[in-house]
Amino acid sequence: PDQAHPTEMDSKKDCKNSNPFVNALLTDLYQVSMAYAYWSIGKHEQHAVFDLFFRKNPFKGEFTVFAGLEEALKFVKNFKFTKEMLAKMQKKFSWPQKFWDWLGTLDASKVKIHAMPEGSVCFPRCPLMRVEGPLAVCQLLETTLLCLINYPALVCTNAARHRLAAGKNKVLLEFGLRRAQGPDGGMSASRYAVMGGFDGTSNVEASIEYGLECKGTHAHSFVTAFSGLDDIKDKDIAGKGVDFVSMVLKWRKHFKKETTNDGELAAFISFAQSFPNRFLALVDTYDTINSGCWNFMCVSMALQELGFKPVGIRLDSGDLAYLSVECRNIFKKVSAEQKVPFEKLVIVASNSLSEDIIHDLNRQGHEIDSFGVGTNLVTCKTQPALGCVYKLVELEGKPRIKISQEVAKVTIPGRKNVYRLYNKVGEPVLDMLRATSEGDPKEGEKILCRHPFNAQKRVYVTPSKVEPLLQLVFDQGDIKIDLPGVKTIKGRVWHQLQQMRADHLRKMNPTPYKVSLSENLYSFMHKLWQEGVPIHEIA
């Protein structure tokens, strides 16, 4: 069963990161170099505000799911260069002793962070996190925060897209550990896949660490390890005192399927003897229809006679849509003829599944109840990086802007909040960025919302509901929120996806969701933009 994450019971006691590599040393050299430069010129204590955001939704879609907040907050809380860390750094880098001494005094006690709740559906340019505090400390947090947000948000979004493809009632299982990018990639993928909408994982350690449901059957190697019925030494099952093998063979003769593979049948009998209450067999080792499915039925009928309930089969190769339909037809046929409840036996499919393949299976028509997704989920094969960035937007109370010839890379200056505006039927209409000095927008108030870069794109919105998206999550060295478990966040993801219009979520040509600026922020941003670009002279 899905258990509560330990932090769901007491979020303030367990504040260690899941990965021991997450510490102040997990950073890029240029962060430390900038900290040295700030320190050497006396700029290190200036009050800075940074936004962490992304510029484009992944997977050619129009939404993203924010994930990784818990690990990010734990990192900030524990941020410290210990004596051991400094000793290691001093062997490799040459800076004055006074800098090392100063570096050893740093912590995040003066850092304040506002963030969206983990599991929020979010959109480009909206700050996922607003980090403020001493310039040097905030700068040193950058790389690690990006590392802790980029991959989790990407996997969580990928999982949510698979959930939308499969539908609410299908079971989704994460099977990607063996293909993940190392142990941490495997652990993170399991955690954030379930957070994004999957029902469980094959990863034993992740299931224990994060309270996830753990699922698994057997591999082809288990089937090929048996060459015939002589491999079965004990013919009883669960201490019943019966000849279970003879019972199975009786049904094989009854079904007139005596040419099925004997080694496969022996494997299924042995697996059923080990797991009589959860017998689920991989049926495609030799011939799915003419051997595997019927061998499964023979064992299942024998189990049924003894009061056990078989679970189902797994398909791992071939035409999954066709094979699932044919296997379901066999289930229905046996169920009708033998008066047994086999018509709804579970059919699990695996074999390099992806969001696209699940959509294709839906179009073809299938009888699959559960999808096991591995490589394409955990590696995010269609887009291996989200591209979150961390940009300075204010220093000493003065808004800062990064200007680029690429309009997409121009930043939105100043300390700002994000609001989600809803229409009369409870659907989100757009997310609006607004300077904190402007105060909160009000329900029922007519608001002009501007596209950040296109002057012609603007709209008046009179929201029926205004939802502030950023909340204080870290201040004065402490985490200020409870850290919910994976199951709770998973519920938030699904709830938010259900609120969105279907055209924003669809696979083909999704409608872009609007992200707008308030009139004041738009005008201020473009004024700053113009002031920052020199006017060329042409003689």
Coordinates of C-alpha atoms in Angstrom, one line a residue:
P1 CA 0.0 0.0 0.0
D2 CA 1.0 3.6 -0.6
Q3 CA 2.4 4.7 2.7
A4 CA 3.1 8.2 4.0
H5 CA 6.5 9.6 3.4
P6 CA 8.3 10.1 6.8
T7 CA 8.2 13.8 6.3
E8 CA 4.4 13.6 6.1
M9 CA 4.4 12.5 9.8
D10 CA 7.1 14.9 11.0
S11 CA 8.5 17.2 8.4
K12 CA 10.7 19.2 10.7
K13 CA 12.9 16.4 12.1
D14 CA 14.1 14.6 8.9
C15 CA 15.9 17.3 7.0
K16 CA 18.6 15.4 5.3
N17 CA 18.7 15.2 1.5
S18 CA 18.1 11.8 -0.1
N19 CA 21.5 11.9 -1.9
P20 CA 24.6 12.4 0.3
F21 CA 26.3 14.2 -2.7
V22 CA 23.9 17.1 -2.1
N23 CA 25.9 19.7 -0.2
A24 CA 27.6 23.0 -0.6
L25 CA 30.3 21.5 -2.8
L26 CA 27.8 20.3 -5.4
T27 CA 28.2 23.5 -7.4
D28 CA 30.0 24.9 -10.4
L29 CA 33.3 26.5 -10.0
Y30 CA 32.1 29.8 -11.4
Q31 CA 29.7 30.2 -8.5
V32 CA 32.6 30.1 -6.0
S33 CA 34.6 32.4 -8.3
M34 CA 31.8 34.9 -8.3
A35 CA 31.4 34.7 -4.6
Y36 CA 35.1 35.4 -4.2
A37 CA 34.8 38.4 -6.5
Y38 CA 31.8 39.7 -4.6
W39 CA 33.6 39.3 -1.3
S40 CA 36.8 40.9 -2.5
I41 CA 35.0 44.1 -3.7
G42 CA 32.7 44.2 -0.7
K43 CA 29.5 43.4 -2.6
H44 CA 28.8 40.0 -1.1
E45 CA 26.2 41.2 1.5
Q46 CA 24.1 43.2 -0.9
H47 CA 20.5 42.1 -0.8
A48 CA 19.6 40.1 -4.0
V49 CA 16.5 38.5 -5.5
F50 CA 16.8 35.6 -7.9
D51 CA 14.0 33.9 -9.9
L52 CA 14.2 30.2 -10.8
F53 CA 12.0 29.5 -13.8
F54 CA 12.0 27.8 -17.3
R55 CA 11.4 29.3 -20.7
K56 CA 9.6 26.5 -22.6
N57 CA 7.4 23.6 -21.7
P58 CA 8.9 20.2 -22.4
F59 CA 7.7 17.4 -24.7
K60 CA 6.2 19.8 -27.2
G61 CA 3.4 20.3 -24.7
E62 CA 1.9 23.4 -23.0
F63 CA 2.2 22.5 -19.3
T64 CA 4.9 21.5 -16.8
V65 CA 4.7 20.1 -13.2
F66 CA 6.9 21.6 -10.5
A67 CA 8.8 19.0 -8.5
G68 CA 11.9 18.8 -6.4
L69 CA 10.9 21.5 -3.8
E70 CA 11.4 19.3 -0.7
E71 CA 15.0 18.3 -1.7
A72 CA 15.7 21.9 -2.6
L73 CA 14.6 23.2 0.8
K74 CA 16.5 20.6 2.7
F75 CA 19.6 21.6 0.8
V76 CA 19.2 25.2 1.7
K77 CA 18.5 24.4 5.3
N78 CA 21.8 22.4 5.5
F79 CA 23.8 24.8 3.4
K80 CA 27.2 25.1 5.0
F81 CA 30.9 24.7 4.0
T82 CA 32.3 22.4 6.7
K83 CA 35.9 22.3 7.7
E84 CA 36.3 19.1 5.8
M85 CA 34.8 20.6 2.7
L86 CA 37.1 23.6 2.9
A87 CA 40.1 21.5 3.4
K88 CA 39.3 19.5 0.2
M89 CA 38.8 22.8 -1.7
Q90 CA 42.0 24.3 -0.4
K91 CA 44.0 21.4 -1.9
K92 CA 42.6 22.2 -5.3
F93 CA 42.1 26.0 -5.5
S94 CA 44.2 28.9 -4.4
W95 CA 42.4 31.8 -2.7
P96 CA 43.4 33.9 0.3
Q97 CA 43.0 32.4 3.7
K98 CA 40.6 35.2 4.7
F99 CA 38.2 34.1 1.9
W100 CA 38.3 30.5 3.2
D101 CA 37.6 31.8 6.7
W102 CA 34.6 33.8 5.4
L103 CA 33.3 30.9 3.3
G104 CA 33.3 28.8 6.4
T105 CA 30.9 31.3 8.2
L106 CA 28.2 31.1 5.5
D107 CA 24.8 29.6 5.9
A108 CA 21.3 30.3 4.7
S109 CA 20.0 32.0 7.9
K110 CA 19.4 35.3 5.9
V111 CA 17.8 33.6 2.9
K112 CA 14.1 33.8 2.2
I113 CA 12.4 31.6 -0.4
H114 CA 8.9 31.8 -1.8
A115 CA 7.8 28.9 -4.1
M116 CA 4.9 27.3 -5.7
P117 CA 3.7 24.1 -3.9
E118 CA 5.3 21.0 -5.1
G119 CA 3.1 19.3 -7.7
S120 CA 1.8 22.6 -9.1
V121 CA 1.0 22.8 -12.8
C122 CA 3.2 25.7 -14.0
F123 CA 4.1 27.6 -17.1
P124 CA 7.1 29.4 -18.8
R125 CA 8.5 32.5 -17.2
C126 CA 6.6 32.1 -14.0
P127 CA 9.0 32.0 -11.0
L128 CA 8.8 28.5 -9.5
M129 CA 11.0 29.8 -6.7
R130 CA 12.0 33.4 -5.6
V131 CA 15.2 33.3 -3.6
E132 CA 16.3 36.4 -1.8
G133 CA 19.1 37.2 0.6
P134 CA 22.9 38.1 0.6
L135 CA 24.1 38.2 -3.0
A136 CA 27.1 35.8 -2.5
V137 CA 25.0 33.2 -0.6
C138 CA 22.1 33.3 -3.2
Q139 CA 24.7 32.9 -6.0
L140 CA 26.2 29.9 -4.3
L141 CA 22.8 28.2 -4.2
E142 CA 22.2 28.4 -7.9
T143 CA 23.7 25.3 -9.4
T144 CA 22.4 22.9 -6.7
L145 CA 18.9 24.3 -6.8
L146 CA 18.7 23.9 -10.6
C147 CA 20.1 20.4 -10.3
L148 CA 17.4 19.6 -7.7
I149 CA 14.5 21.0 -9.7
N150 CA 15.3 20.4 -13.4
Y151 CA 15.2 16.6 -13.5
P152 CA 12.4 16.1 -10.9
A153 CA 10.1 18.5 -12.8
L154 CA 10.9 16.9 -16.1
V155 CA 10.2 13.3 -14.9
C156 CA 7.1 14.4 -13.0
T157 CA 5.8 16.2 -16.2
N158 CA 6.6 13.1 -18.3
A159 CA 4.7 10.9 -15.9
A160 CA 1.7 13.3 -15.9
R161 CA 1.7 13.1 -19.7
H162 CA 1.7 9.3 -19.6
R163 CA -1.2 9.4 -17.1
L164 CA -3.2 11.7 -19.4
A165 CA -2.4 9.3 -22.3
A166 CA -3.5 6.2 -20.4
G167 CA -6.5 7.7 -18.7
K168 CA -7.5 7.9 -15.1
N169 CA -8.5 4.2 -14.6
K170 CA -5.5 2.4 -16.1
V171 CA -2.6 1.3 -13.8
L172 CA 0.8 2.8 -14.6
L173 CA 3.9 1.2 -13.2
E174 CA 7.5 2.6 -13.4
F175 CA 9.9 -0.1 -14.5
G176 CA 12.9 2.1 -15.4
L177 CA 15.6 1.4 -12.8
R178 CA 17.9 -0.7 -15.0
R179 CA 17.9 2.0 -17.7
A180 CA 18.1 5.1 -15.5
Q181 CA 21.0 7.5 -15.4
G182 CA 22.7 5.9 -12.4
P183 CA 21.4 5.1 -9.0
D184 CA 20.3 8.6 -8.2
G185 CA 18.5 8.9 -11.5
G186 CA 16.7 5.6 -10.7
M187 CA 15.7 6.7 -7.2
S188 CA 14.6 10.1 -8.4
A189 CA 12.7 8.7 -11.4
S190 CA 10.7 6.3 -9.2
R191 CA 9.8 9.0 -6.7
Y192 CA 8.8 11.7 -9.2
A193 CA 7.1 9.3 -11.6
V194 CA 4.6 8.3 -8.9
M195 CA 4.3 11.9 -7.9
G196 CA 3.3 12.7 -11.5
G197 CA 0.6 10.1 -11.7
F198 CA 2.1 6.6 -11.7
D199 CA 0.7 4.0 -9.3
G200 CA 3.8 2.2 -8.3
T201 CA 7.4 1.2 -9.1
S202 CA 9.5 -2.0 -9.5
N203 CA 12.3 -0.2 -7.5
V204 CA 12.5 -1.8 -4.1
E205 CA 14.6 0.8 -2.4
A206 CA 12.5 3.7 -3.7
S207 CA 9.3 1.9 -2.5
I208 CA 10.8 1.7 1.0
E209 CA 12.4 5.1 1.1
Y210 CA 9.4 7.0 -0.3
G211 CA 6.5 4.8 0.8
L212 CA 5.6 3.7 -2.8
E213 CA 3.6 0.7 -3.9
C214 CA 6.1 -1.9 -5.3
K215 CA 5.1 -4.2 -8.1
G216 CA 6.8 -6.9 -10.2
T217 CA 6.4 -10.4 -11.6
H218 CA 9.2 -12.4 -13.3
A219 CA 11.4 -12.1 -16.3
H220 CA 11.9 -14.3 -19.4
S221 CA 14.9 -15.9 -17.6
F222 CA 12.6 -17.5 -15.1
V223 CA 10.7 -19.2 -17.9
T224 CA 13.7 -20.3 -19.8
A225 CA 15.3 -21.7 -16.5
F226 CA 12.8 -24.6 -16.8
S227 CA 13.1 -27.2 -19.6
G228 CA 10.3 -29.5 -18.7
L229 CA 7.9 -30.8 -16.1
D230 CA 10.6 -32.9 -14.6
D231 CA 12.1 -29.7 -13.2
I232 CA 9.2 -29.6 -10.7
K233 CA 10.3 -31.6 -7.6
D234 CA 7.4 -30.8 -5.2
K235 CA 4.0 -31.3 -6.7
D236 CA 2.0 -29.8 -3.8
I237 CA 1.0 -26.2 -3.4
A238 CA 0.6 -24.1 -0.3
G239 CA 0.5 -27.3 1.9
K240 CA -2.8 -28.4 0.4
G241 CA -1.6 -32.0 0.1
V242 CA -2.6 -32.2 -3.6
D243 CA -0.8 -33.1 -6.8
F244 CA -1.0 -29.6 -8.3
V245 CA 0.9 -30.6 -11.4
S246 CA -1.7 -33.3 -12.2
M247 CA -4.4 -30.8 -11.7
V248 CA -2.8 -28.4 -14.2
L249 CA -2.2 -31.2 -16.8
K250 CA -5.9 -32.2 -16.4
W251 CA -6.9 -28.8 -17.6
R252 CA -4.3 -28.8 -20.4
K253 CA -5.9 -32.0 -21.7
H254 CA -9.4 -30.6 -21.2
F255 CA -8.5 -27.5 -23.3
K256 CA -6.8 -29.7 -25.9
K257 CA -3.6 -27.7 -25.7
E258 CA -1.1 -30.5 -25.0
T259 CA 1.4 -29.0 -27.5
T260 CA 2.1 -25.9 -25.4
N261 CA 5.7 -25.5 -24.2
D262 CA 6.5 -27.8 -21.3
G263 CA 9.3 -25.7 -19.9
E264 CA 7.0 -22.7 -19.8
L265 CA 4.2 -24.6 -18.2
A266 CA 6.7 -25.9 -15.6
A267 CA 7.8 -22.3 -14.9
F268 CA 4.2 -21.1 -14.5
I269 CA 3.4 -24.0 -12.1
S270 CA 6.5 -23.3 -10.0
F271 CA 5.7 -19.6 -9.9
A272 CA 2.1 -20.3 -8.9
Q273 CA 3.4 -22.6 -6.1
S274 CA 5.5 -19.7 -4.8
F275 CA 2.8 -17.1 -5.2
P276 CA -0.6 -18.8 -5.3
N277 CA -2.4 -15.6 -4.3
R278 CA -0.8 -13.3 -6.8
F279 CA -0.1 -15.4 -9.8
L280 CA 0.7 -13.1 -12.8
A281 CA 2.7 -14.7 -15.6
L282 CA 4.8 -13.4 -18.5
V283 CA 3.4 -15.2 -21.4
D284 CA 5.4 -14.1 -24.5
T285 CA 8.6 -16.2 -24.1
Y286 CA 7.7 -18.6 -26.8
D287 CA 4.3 -18.1 -28.4
T288 CA 1.8 -15.8 -26.6
I289 CA -1.4 -17.2 -28.1
N290 CA -0.6 -20.8 -28.8
S291 CA 1.5 -21.5 -25.6
G292 CA 1.8 -18.7 -23.0
C293 CA -1.8 -17.7 -22.6
W294 CA -3.1 -21.3 -22.5
N295 CA -0.4 -22.4 -20.1
F296 CA -1.5 -19.5 -17.9
M297 CA -5.1 -20.6 -18.2
C298 CA -4.3 -24.2 -17.2
V299 CA -2.5 -23.1 -14.1
S300 CA -5.2 -20.6 -13.3
M301 CA -8.0 -23.1 -13.5
A302 CA -6.1 -25.4 -11.1
L303 CA -5.6 -22.5 -8.7
Q304 CA -9.3 -21.6 -9.0
E305 CA -10.2 -25.1 -8.0
L306 CA -8.2 -24.7 -4.8
G307 CA -9.7 -21.4 -3.9
F308 CA -6.9 -19.2 -5.1
K309 CA -7.5 -16.2 -7.5
P310 CA -5.0 -15.7 -10.4
V311 CA -4.2 -12.1 -11.2
G312 CA -3.3 -12.0 -14.9
I313 CA -0.6 -11.9 -17.5
R314 CA 2.1 -9.6 -18.8
L315 CA 2.9 -9.0 -22.5
D316 CA 6.4 -7.8 -23.3
S317 CA 6.7 -8.1 -27.1
G318 CA 4.7 -8.3 -30.3
D319 CA 1.6 -6.5 -31.4
L320 CA 0.4 -5.4 -27.9
A321 CA -3.0 -4.2 -29.1
Y322 CA -3.8 -7.4 -31.1
L323 CA -2.3 -9.8 -28.5
S324 CA -4.2 -8.1 -25.6
V325 CA -7.5 -8.5 -27.5
E326 CA -6.8 -12.1 -28.3
C327 CA -5.9 -12.9 -24.7
R328 CA -9.0 -11.2 -23.4
N329 CA -11.1 -13.3 -25.8
I330 CA -9.5 -16.4 -24.4
F331 CA -10.3 -15.2 -20.8
K332 CA -13.9 -14.6 -21.8
K333 CA -14.2 -17.9 -23.5
V334 CA -12.9 -19.9 -20.6
S335 CA -14.9 -17.8 -18.2
A336 CA -18.1 -18.5 -20.0
E337 CA -17.5 -22.2 -20.5
Q338 CA -16.2 -23.0 -17.1
K339 CA -18.3 -20.5 -15.1
V340 CA -15.2 -18.8 -13.5
P341 CA -14.6 -15.1 -13.1
F342 CA -11.7 -14.8 -15.5
E343 CA -13.1 -12.3 -18.0
K344 CA -11.5 -9.4 -16.0
L345 CA -8.1 -10.9 -15.4
V346 CA -5.4 -8.3 -15.6
I347 CA -3.4 -7.7 -18.7
V348 CA -0.1 -5.8 -18.2
A349 CA 1.9 -4.5 -21.1
S350 CA 5.5 -3.4 -21.2
N351 CA 8.1 -3.4 -24.0
S352 CA 9.6 0.1 -24.6
L353 CA 6.3 1.8 -24.0
S354 CA 6.0 5.6 -24.2
E355 CA 3.4 8.3 -24.2
D356 CA 3.2 8.1 -28.1
I357 CA 2.8 4.3 -28.0
I358 CA 0.1 4.5 -25.4
H359 CA -1.8 7.0 -27.6
D360 CA -1.3 4.6 -30.6
L361 CA -2.6 1.7 -28.6
N362 CA -5.7 3.7 -27.7
R363 CA -6.3 4.5 -31.4
Q364 CA -5.9 0.8 -32.3
G365 CA -8.2 -0.5 -29.6
H366 CA -6.7 -2.8 -26.9
E367 CA -7.6 -4.7 -23.7
I368 CA -4.6 -3.6 -21.6
D369 CA -5.3 -2.8 -17.9
S370 CA -1.8 -1.8 -16.8
F371 CA 1.2 -0.3 -18.5
G372 CA 4.8 -0.8 -17.3
V373 CA 6.9 2.1 -18.6
G374 CA 10.7 2.2 -18.2
T375 CA 13.3 3.7 -20.5
N376 CA 11.2 6.4 -22.1
L377 CA 9.9 7.6 -18.8
V378 CA 13.0 7.7 -16.6
T379 CA 15.4 9.0 -19.3
C380 CA 12.9 11.4 -20.7
K381 CA 14.1 10.3 -24.1
T382 CA 12.1 12.8 -26.2
Q383 CA 13.5 15.7 -24.2
P384 CA 16.3 15.0 -21.7
A385 CA 16.4 18.4 -20.0
L386 CA 13.9 21.0 -18.9
G387 CA 16.1 24.0 -19.0
C388 CA 15.3 25.8 -15.7
V389 CA 17.4 29.0 -15.2
Y390 CA 18.2 31.1 -12.2
K391 CA 18.4 34.9 -12.9
L392 CA 19.1 38.0 -10.8
V393 CA 16.1 40.2 -10.9
E394 CA 16.8 42.7 -8.1
L395 CA 19.8 44.0 -6.2
E396 CA 19.6 46.4 -3.3
G397 CA 16.0 47.2 -4.1
K398 CA 16.8 48.0 -7.7
P399 CA 15.3 45.8 -10.5
R400 CA 17.8 44.1 -12.8
I401 CA 17.2 42.9 -16.3
K402 CA 19.1 40.6 -18.6
I403 CA 18.9 41.8 -22.2
S404 CA 19.5 39.5 -25.2
Q405 CA 19.2 39.6 -28.9
E406 CA 17.1 36.5 -28.4
V407 CA 13.9 37.9 -27.0
A408 CA 13.2 34.6 -25.2
K409 CA 16.2 35.2 -23.0
V410 CA 15.2 38.7 -21.9
T411 CA 14.3 38.4 -18.2
I412 CA 11.4 40.0 -16.4
P413 CA 12.9 42.3 -13.7
G414 CA 12.0 43.0 -10.1
R415 CA 10.5 41.1 -7.2
K416 CA 7.2 39.8 -8.3
N417 CA 4.3 37.4 -7.4
V418 CA 2.4 35.0 -9.6
Y419 CA -1.4 34.8 -9.6
R420 CA -3.7 32.3 -11.4
L421 CA -6.9 34.0 -12.6
Y422 CA -10.0 31.8 -13.0
N423 CA -13.2 32.3 -15.0
K424 CA -16.8 31.8 -13.9
V425 CA -16.7 28.0 -14.5
G426 CA -13.6 27.5 -12.4
E427 CA -11.1 27.1 -15.2
P428 CA -7.7 28.8 -15.1
V429 CA -7.6 31.6 -17.7
L430 CA -4.0 32.8 -17.3
D431 CA -1.1 33.3 -14.9
M432 CA -0.2 36.9 -14.2
L433 CA 3.1 38.2 -13.0
R434 CA 2.8 41.4 -10.9
A435 CA 5.3 43.4 -9.0
T436 CA 5.1 42.8 -5.2
S437 CA 4.7 46.6 -4.8
E438 CA 1.4 46.5 -6.7
G439 CA -0.4 44.3 -4.1
D440 CA -2.7 41.5 -4.9
P441 CA -5.3 41.6 -7.7
K442 CA -8.9 41.3 -6.6
E443 CA -11.8 39.0 -7.6
G444 CA -14.3 40.8 -9.8
E445 CA -11.8 43.5 -10.7
K446 CA -11.3 44.2 -14.4
I447 CA -7.5 43.6 -15.0
L448 CA -5.5 44.4 -18.1
C449 CA -3.1 41.6 -18.8
R450 CA -0.2 42.0 -21.3
H451 CA 1.9 39.6 -23.2
P452 CA 5.5 40.0 -22.0
F453 CA 6.9 40.8 -25.5
N454 CA 4.1 41.3 -28.0
A455 CA 2.4 44.7 -27.5
Q456 CA -0.6 43.7 -29.6
K457 CA -1.4 40.7 -27.4
R458 CA -3.4 42.0 -24.4
V459 CA -6.7 41.1 -22.7
Y460 CA -9.0 42.3 -20.0
V461 CA -9.8 39.6 -17.4
T462 CA -12.4 39.9 -14.7
P463 CA -11.5 36.9 -12.5
S464 CA -14.0 35.0 -10.4
K465 CA -11.1 33.7 -8.4
V466 CA -7.6 34.9 -7.8
E467 CA -5.0 32.3 -6.6
P468 CA -1.6 33.5 -5.4
L469 CA 0.9 30.8 -6.5
L470 CA 4.0 31.7 -4.4
Q471 CA 4.1 31.0 -0.7
L472 CA 6.8 31.6 1.9
V473 CA 8.6 28.2 2.3
F474 CA 11.9 29.1 3.9
D475 CA 12.9 32.0 6.2
Q476 CA 15.5 32.6 9.0
G477 CA 17.1 29.2 8.5
D478 CA 13.9 27.1 8.7
I479 CA 11.5 25.4 6.4
K480 CA 8.2 27.1 6.9
I481 CA 5.8 24.5 5.4
D482 CA 4.9 20.9 6.0
L483 CA 6.5 18.6 3.5
P484 CA 3.8 16.4 2.1
G485 CA 4.4 12.8 1.0
V486 CA 4.4 11.6 -2.6
K487 CA 0.8 10.4 -2.4
T488 CA -0.4 13.9 -1.3
I489 CA 1.5 15.7 -4.0
K490 CA 0.3 13.2 -6.6
G491 CA -3.3 14.1 -5.7
R492 CA -2.4 17.8 -6.1
V493 CA -1.0 17.1 -9.6
W494 CA -4.2 15.3 -10.7
H495 CA -6.5 17.9 -9.2
Q496 CA -4.7 20.7 -11.0
L497 CA -4.6 18.9 -14.3
Q498 CA -8.4 18.3 -14.0
Q499 CA -8.9 22.1 -13.6
M500 CA -7.1 22.9 -16.9
R501 CA -9.0 23.1 -20.2
A502 CA -8.6 19.9 -22.2
D503 CA -7.1 21.8 -25.2
H504 CA -4.1 22.9 -23.0
L505 CA -3.4 19.3 -22.2
R506 CA -4.0 17.5 -25.5
K507 CA -1.2 15.7 -27.3
M508 CA -1.6 17.2 -30.7
N509 CA -1.4 21.0 -31.2
P510 CA -2.2 22.0 -27.6
T511 CA -3.4 25.5 -27.0
P512 CA -0.7 27.6 -25.3
Y513 CA -1.7 28.8 -21.8
K514 CA -1.4 32.5 -21.3
V515 CA 1.3 34.0 -19.1
S516 CA 0.8 37.7 -18.8
L517 CA 2.3 40.8 -17.0
S518 CA 0.3 43.4 -15.2
E519 CA 0.2 46.8 -17.1
N520 CA 2.6 48.3 -14.6
L521 CA 5.1 45.5 -14.8
Y522 CA 4.9 45.4 -18.6
S523 CA 5.6 49.2 -18.9
F524 CA 8.4 49.1 -16.4
M525 CA 10.1 46.1 -18.0
H526 CA 10.0 47.7 -21.5
K527 CA 11.3 51.0 -20.1
L528 CA 14.2 49.2 -18.5
W529 CA 14.8 47.2 -21.6
Q530 CA 15.0 50.3 -23.8
E531 CA 17.3 52.0 -21.3
G532 CA 19.7 49.1 -21.3
V533 CA 20.2 48.9 -25.0
P534 CA 22.5 51.5 -26.5
I535 CA 21.3 53.5 -29.5
H536 CA 23.5 52.9 -32.5
E537 CA 24.6 55.8 -34.7
I538 CA 24.7 55.5 -38.5
A539 CA 26.7 58.1 -40.3

